[in-house]
Each structure stands twice: as C-alpha cells, then as structure tokens.
Coordinates of C-alpha atoms in Angstrom, one line a residue:
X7 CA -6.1 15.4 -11.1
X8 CA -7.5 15.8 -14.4
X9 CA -9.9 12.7 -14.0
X10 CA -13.4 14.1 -15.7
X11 CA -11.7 15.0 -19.3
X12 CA -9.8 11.9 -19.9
X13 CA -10.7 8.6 -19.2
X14 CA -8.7 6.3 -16.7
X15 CA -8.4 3.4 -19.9
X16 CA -5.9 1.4 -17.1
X17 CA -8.6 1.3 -14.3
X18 CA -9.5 -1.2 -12.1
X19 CA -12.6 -2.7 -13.4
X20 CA -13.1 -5.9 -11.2
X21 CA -13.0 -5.1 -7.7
X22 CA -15.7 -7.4 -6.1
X23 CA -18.0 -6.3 -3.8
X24 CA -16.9 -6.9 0.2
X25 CA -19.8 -10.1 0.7
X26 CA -18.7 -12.1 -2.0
X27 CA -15.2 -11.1 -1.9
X28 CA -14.4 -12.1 2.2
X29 CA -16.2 -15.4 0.7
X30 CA -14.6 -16.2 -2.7
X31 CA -11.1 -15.5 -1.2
X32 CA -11.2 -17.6 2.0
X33 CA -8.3 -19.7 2.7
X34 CA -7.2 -18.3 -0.6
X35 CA -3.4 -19.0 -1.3
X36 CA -0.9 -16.2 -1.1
X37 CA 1.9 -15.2 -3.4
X38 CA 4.2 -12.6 -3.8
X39 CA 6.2 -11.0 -6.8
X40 CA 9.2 -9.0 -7.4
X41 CA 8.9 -6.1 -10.1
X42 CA 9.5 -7.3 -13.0
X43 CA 8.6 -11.1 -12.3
X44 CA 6.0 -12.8 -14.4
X45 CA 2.5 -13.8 -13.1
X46 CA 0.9 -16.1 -16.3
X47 CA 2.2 -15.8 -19.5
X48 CA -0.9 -15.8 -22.8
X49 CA -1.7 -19.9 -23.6
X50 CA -0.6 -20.7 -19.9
X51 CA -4.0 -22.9 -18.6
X52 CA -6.7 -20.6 -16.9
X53 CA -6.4 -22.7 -13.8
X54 CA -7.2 -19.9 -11.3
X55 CA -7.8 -16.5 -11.1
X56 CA -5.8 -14.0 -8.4
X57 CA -6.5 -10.8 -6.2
X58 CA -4.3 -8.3 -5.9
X59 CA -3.7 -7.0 -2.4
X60 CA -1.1 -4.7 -2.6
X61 CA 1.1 -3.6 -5.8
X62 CA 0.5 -3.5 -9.3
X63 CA 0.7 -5.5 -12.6
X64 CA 0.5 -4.7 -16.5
X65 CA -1.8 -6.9 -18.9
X66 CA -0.1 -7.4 -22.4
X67 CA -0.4 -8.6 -25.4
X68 CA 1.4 -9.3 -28.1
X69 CA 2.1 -9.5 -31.9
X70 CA 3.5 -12.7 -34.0
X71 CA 6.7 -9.9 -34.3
X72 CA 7.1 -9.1 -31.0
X73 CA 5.5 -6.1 -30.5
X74 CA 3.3 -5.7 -26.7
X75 CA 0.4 -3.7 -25.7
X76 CA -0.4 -2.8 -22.7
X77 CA -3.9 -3.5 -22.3
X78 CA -4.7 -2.6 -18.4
X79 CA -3.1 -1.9 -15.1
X80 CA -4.4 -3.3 -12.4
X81 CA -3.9 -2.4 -8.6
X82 CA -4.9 -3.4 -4.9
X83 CA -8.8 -5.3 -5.4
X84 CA -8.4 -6.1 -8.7
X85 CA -9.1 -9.8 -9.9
X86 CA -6.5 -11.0 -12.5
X87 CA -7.2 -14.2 -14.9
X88 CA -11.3 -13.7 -14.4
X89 CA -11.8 -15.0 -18.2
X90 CA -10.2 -17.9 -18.0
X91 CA -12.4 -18.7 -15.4
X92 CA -15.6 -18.4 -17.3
X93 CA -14.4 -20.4 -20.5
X94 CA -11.8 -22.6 -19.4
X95 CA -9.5 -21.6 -22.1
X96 CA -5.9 -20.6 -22.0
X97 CA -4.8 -17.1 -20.8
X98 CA -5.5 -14.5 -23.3
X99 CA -3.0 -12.5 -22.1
X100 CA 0.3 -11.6 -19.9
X101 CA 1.0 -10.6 -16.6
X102 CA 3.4 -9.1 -15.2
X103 CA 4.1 -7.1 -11.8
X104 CA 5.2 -3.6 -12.2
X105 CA 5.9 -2.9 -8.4
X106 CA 6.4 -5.7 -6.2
X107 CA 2.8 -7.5 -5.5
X108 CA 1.4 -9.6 -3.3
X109 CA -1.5 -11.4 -4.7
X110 CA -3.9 -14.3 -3.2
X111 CA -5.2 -17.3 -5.7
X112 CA -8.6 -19.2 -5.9
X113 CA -8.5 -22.4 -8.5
X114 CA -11.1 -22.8 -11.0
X115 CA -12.9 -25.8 -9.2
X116 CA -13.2 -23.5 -6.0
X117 CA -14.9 -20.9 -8.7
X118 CA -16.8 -23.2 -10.0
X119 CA -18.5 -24.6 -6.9
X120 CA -19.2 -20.7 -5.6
X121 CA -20.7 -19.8 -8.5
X122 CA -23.3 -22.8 -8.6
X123 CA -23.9 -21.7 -5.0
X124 CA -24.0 -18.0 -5.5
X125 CA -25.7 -16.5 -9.1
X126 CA -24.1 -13.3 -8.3
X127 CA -21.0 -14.2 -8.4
X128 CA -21.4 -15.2 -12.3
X129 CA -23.3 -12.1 -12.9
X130 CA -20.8 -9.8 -11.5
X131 CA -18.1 -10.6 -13.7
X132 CA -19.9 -10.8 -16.8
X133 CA -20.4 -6.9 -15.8
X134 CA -16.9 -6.9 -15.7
X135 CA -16.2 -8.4 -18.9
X136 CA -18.6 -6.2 -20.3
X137 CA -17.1 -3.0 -18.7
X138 CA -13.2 -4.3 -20.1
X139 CA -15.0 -4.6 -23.9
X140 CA -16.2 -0.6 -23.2
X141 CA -12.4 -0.2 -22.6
X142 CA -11.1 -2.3 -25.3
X143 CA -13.4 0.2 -27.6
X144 CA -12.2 3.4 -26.0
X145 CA -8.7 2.3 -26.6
X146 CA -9.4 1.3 -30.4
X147 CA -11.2 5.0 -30.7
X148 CA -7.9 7.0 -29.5
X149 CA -5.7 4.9 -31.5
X150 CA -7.6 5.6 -34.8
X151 CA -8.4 9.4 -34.1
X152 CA -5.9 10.6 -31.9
X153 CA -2.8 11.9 -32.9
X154 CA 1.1 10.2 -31.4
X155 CA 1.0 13.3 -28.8
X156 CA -2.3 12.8 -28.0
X157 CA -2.1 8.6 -27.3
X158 CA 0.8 9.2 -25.4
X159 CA -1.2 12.2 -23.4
X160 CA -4.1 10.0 -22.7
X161 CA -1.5 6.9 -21.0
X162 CA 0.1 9.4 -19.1
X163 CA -3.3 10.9 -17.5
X164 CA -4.5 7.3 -16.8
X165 CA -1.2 6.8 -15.3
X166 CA -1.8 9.9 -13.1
X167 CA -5.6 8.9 -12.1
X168 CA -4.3 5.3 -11.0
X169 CA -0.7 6.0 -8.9
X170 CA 0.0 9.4 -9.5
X171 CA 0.9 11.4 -6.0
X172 CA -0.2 15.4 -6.5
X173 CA 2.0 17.6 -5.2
X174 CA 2.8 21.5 -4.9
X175 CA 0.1 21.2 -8.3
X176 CA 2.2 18.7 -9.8
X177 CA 1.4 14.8 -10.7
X178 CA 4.6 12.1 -9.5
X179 CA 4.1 8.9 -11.0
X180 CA 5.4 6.9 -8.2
X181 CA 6.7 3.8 -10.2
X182 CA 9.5 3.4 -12.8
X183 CA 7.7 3.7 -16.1
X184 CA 9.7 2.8 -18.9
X185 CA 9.4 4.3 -22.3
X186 CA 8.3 1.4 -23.6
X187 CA 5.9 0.9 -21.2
X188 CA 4.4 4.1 -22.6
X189 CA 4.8 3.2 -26.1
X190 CA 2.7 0.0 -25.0
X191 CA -0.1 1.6 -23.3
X192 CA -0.2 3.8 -26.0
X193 CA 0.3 2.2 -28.7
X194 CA 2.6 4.3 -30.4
X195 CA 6.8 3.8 -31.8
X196 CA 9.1 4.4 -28.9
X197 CA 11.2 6.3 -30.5
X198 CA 7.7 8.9 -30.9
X199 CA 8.0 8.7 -27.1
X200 CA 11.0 9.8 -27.2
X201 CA 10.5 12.6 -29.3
X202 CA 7.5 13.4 -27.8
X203 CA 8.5 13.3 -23.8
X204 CA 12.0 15.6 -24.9
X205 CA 9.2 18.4 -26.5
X206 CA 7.6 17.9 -23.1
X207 CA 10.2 18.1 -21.2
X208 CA 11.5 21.6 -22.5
X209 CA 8.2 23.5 -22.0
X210 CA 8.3 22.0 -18.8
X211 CA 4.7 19.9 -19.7
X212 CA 6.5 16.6 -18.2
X213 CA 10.1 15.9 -16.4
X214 CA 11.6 12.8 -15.4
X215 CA 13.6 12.5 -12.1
X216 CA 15.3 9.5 -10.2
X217 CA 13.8 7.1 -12.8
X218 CA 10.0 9.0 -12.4
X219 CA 7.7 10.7 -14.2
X220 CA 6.1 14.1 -12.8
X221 CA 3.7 15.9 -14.6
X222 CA 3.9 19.2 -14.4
X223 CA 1.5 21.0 -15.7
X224 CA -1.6 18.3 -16.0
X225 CA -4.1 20.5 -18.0
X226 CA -1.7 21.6 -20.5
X227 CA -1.3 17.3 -21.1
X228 CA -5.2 17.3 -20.8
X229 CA -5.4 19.8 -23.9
X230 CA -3.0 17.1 -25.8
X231 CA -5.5 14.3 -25.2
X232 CA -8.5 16.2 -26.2
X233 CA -6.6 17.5 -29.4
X234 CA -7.9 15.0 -31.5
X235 CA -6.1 13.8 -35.1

C-alpha cells in the first residue's frame, strides 16, 4: 500500500505499551456495539476512557448547522475518551462504531489512582495528545492547500493503510463506507464525492462493489493526494 507518500491522518495513535496496558485494563468492564450504535456523544461526562479490542469507530465533530467531521478512526489497541481523562471535562467529541466493536472500560477514579502510582502512565498520553495535535495540523494543511480530488484522495489512502485488504494489486476497503463518511474525513461537499468517485470510477482509479470500496489503481490515487491546490 501506498503508506510512505501519504500519511495515515486516521491512525491509531494511542495504543499503550503491553506493561501498563495488562495493568490499566484489569478487571476492566466489557461492552460491545453494533455498527452504527453510539459510544459517547460530545458534552457527555468524561467519566471513563475505553479500549478497543476488536472493531472500529469514527471520532466526529460537529458544526452548530449540522455538519460532521471525521476526526480519526480508531481500531483494535486504541484508547477512546483519553482527554477527558486528563481534564475532567465533557467529551470533546463523538463516537460511534463503524463495524461492530467490542470495547473494555476503566473509570476515571481507577485512572486516577494508576496514574499517582505510575508517572508513565500520565506521560504516555500526553505523547498522545501531542501526536493527535500533529494530526489535527496535518488535516488543517490538506484542507487549505489541497484541492476537492486531492482531500478526498488523501481519506481514501488512510482508509487503505488502516483496513484496506490488497489483493491481485488492488486495495478492498473491507467496511461499508458511506459517502458521507468520506465527505467527513475529508472535509469536502458530498455531492464533490459524488462527482469525484463517478470520474474515478470510469478510469477505473476506484470501484464500489457489494456496498465496498476497492481501489484499483493505488498510485494513480497517490498522484491525486500529492497534486496539491
């Protein structure tokens, strides 16, 4: 996959290391979600934090109007909610699963008491945090200099790097991706997906089969995110 041009702006940036993790998460409570179901919803209390174990969820945002971003996608090892933990303050954002997920939970007193007892726990995610702002800047650079092809070019690679299946040469993004999930992560009008993905779709750059994406010819998509303005 076409991982050293463009970069993966939907990665998994919080995966804690195996010492503190077995720790943190002991006796942890488990949940599951459906696709589709909603995890915390922004100005919900930060009462907890979660780790995904199998599955995958979106991060959004969104406008006074309406409108959602999709910030991150996080899969298997991520932690989900780790702000909230640090502040205390409402969720900053949404959550929802975009397979079915199972997750495991750890309350913010249980947090709390680890981190008094364990310095690098605290430290940890404050690299995390700081590795989500690099992202956050990333994102804000290909929304002002990229072109509409070139946003949507850049989601669809990151797509590919995080649960894309290569086969026969070409990319099968394994989950039902709307397009507007796509207009989300990139930040773009959905009808411009629409417009864009149909262009695609007759020089054969990206189908869409039984509700899935496949790209089919990855560096001809890579030479659209690099195109700049």
């Amino acid at each position: 996959m076409p991982s050293s041009k463009t970069p993966n702006i939907f990665s998994s940036l919080s995966v804690l290391p195996e010492g503190l993790l077995a720790d943190f998460f002991k006796d942890a409570t488990g949940l599951n979600l459906r696709a589709g179901e909603v995890l915390f919803r922004a100005g919900d209390a930060g009462d907890g934090c979660y780790r995904i174990a199998t599955g995958l969820v979106k991060v959004v945002v969104a406008s006074k109007q309406g409108e959602e971003r999709i910030i991150s996608l996080l899969g298997p090892g991520a932690i989900v909610g780790e702000l909230s933990m640090i502040d205390g303050e409402p969720r900053a954002a949404s959550v929802v699963a975009v397979a079915d997920t199972a997750l495991s939970f750890v309350s913010r007193a249980k947090f709390q008491k680890h981190a008094e007892a364990d310095p690098g726990l605290m430290n940890y995610l404050v690299t995390t945090l700081t590795g989500r702002l690099r992202e956050a800047n990333e994102m804000l650079a290909a929304s002002t200099f990229l072109s509409v092809k070139g946003r949507l070019a850049r989601a669809l690679l990151s797509l590919a790097e995080y649960i894309g299946e290569e086969r026969d040469g070409r990319i099968e993004l394994r989950h039902r991706i709307s397009q507007g999930d796509l207009a989300a992560m990139a930040g773009i009008a959905r009808e411009n997906v629409s417009r864009t993905m149909s262009e695609w779709r007759t020089r054969n750059v990206v189908t869409r089969a039984s509700e899935y994406y496949c790209i089919n010819d990855p560096n001809a998509l890579a030479e659209e995110a690099e195109a700049g303005g």
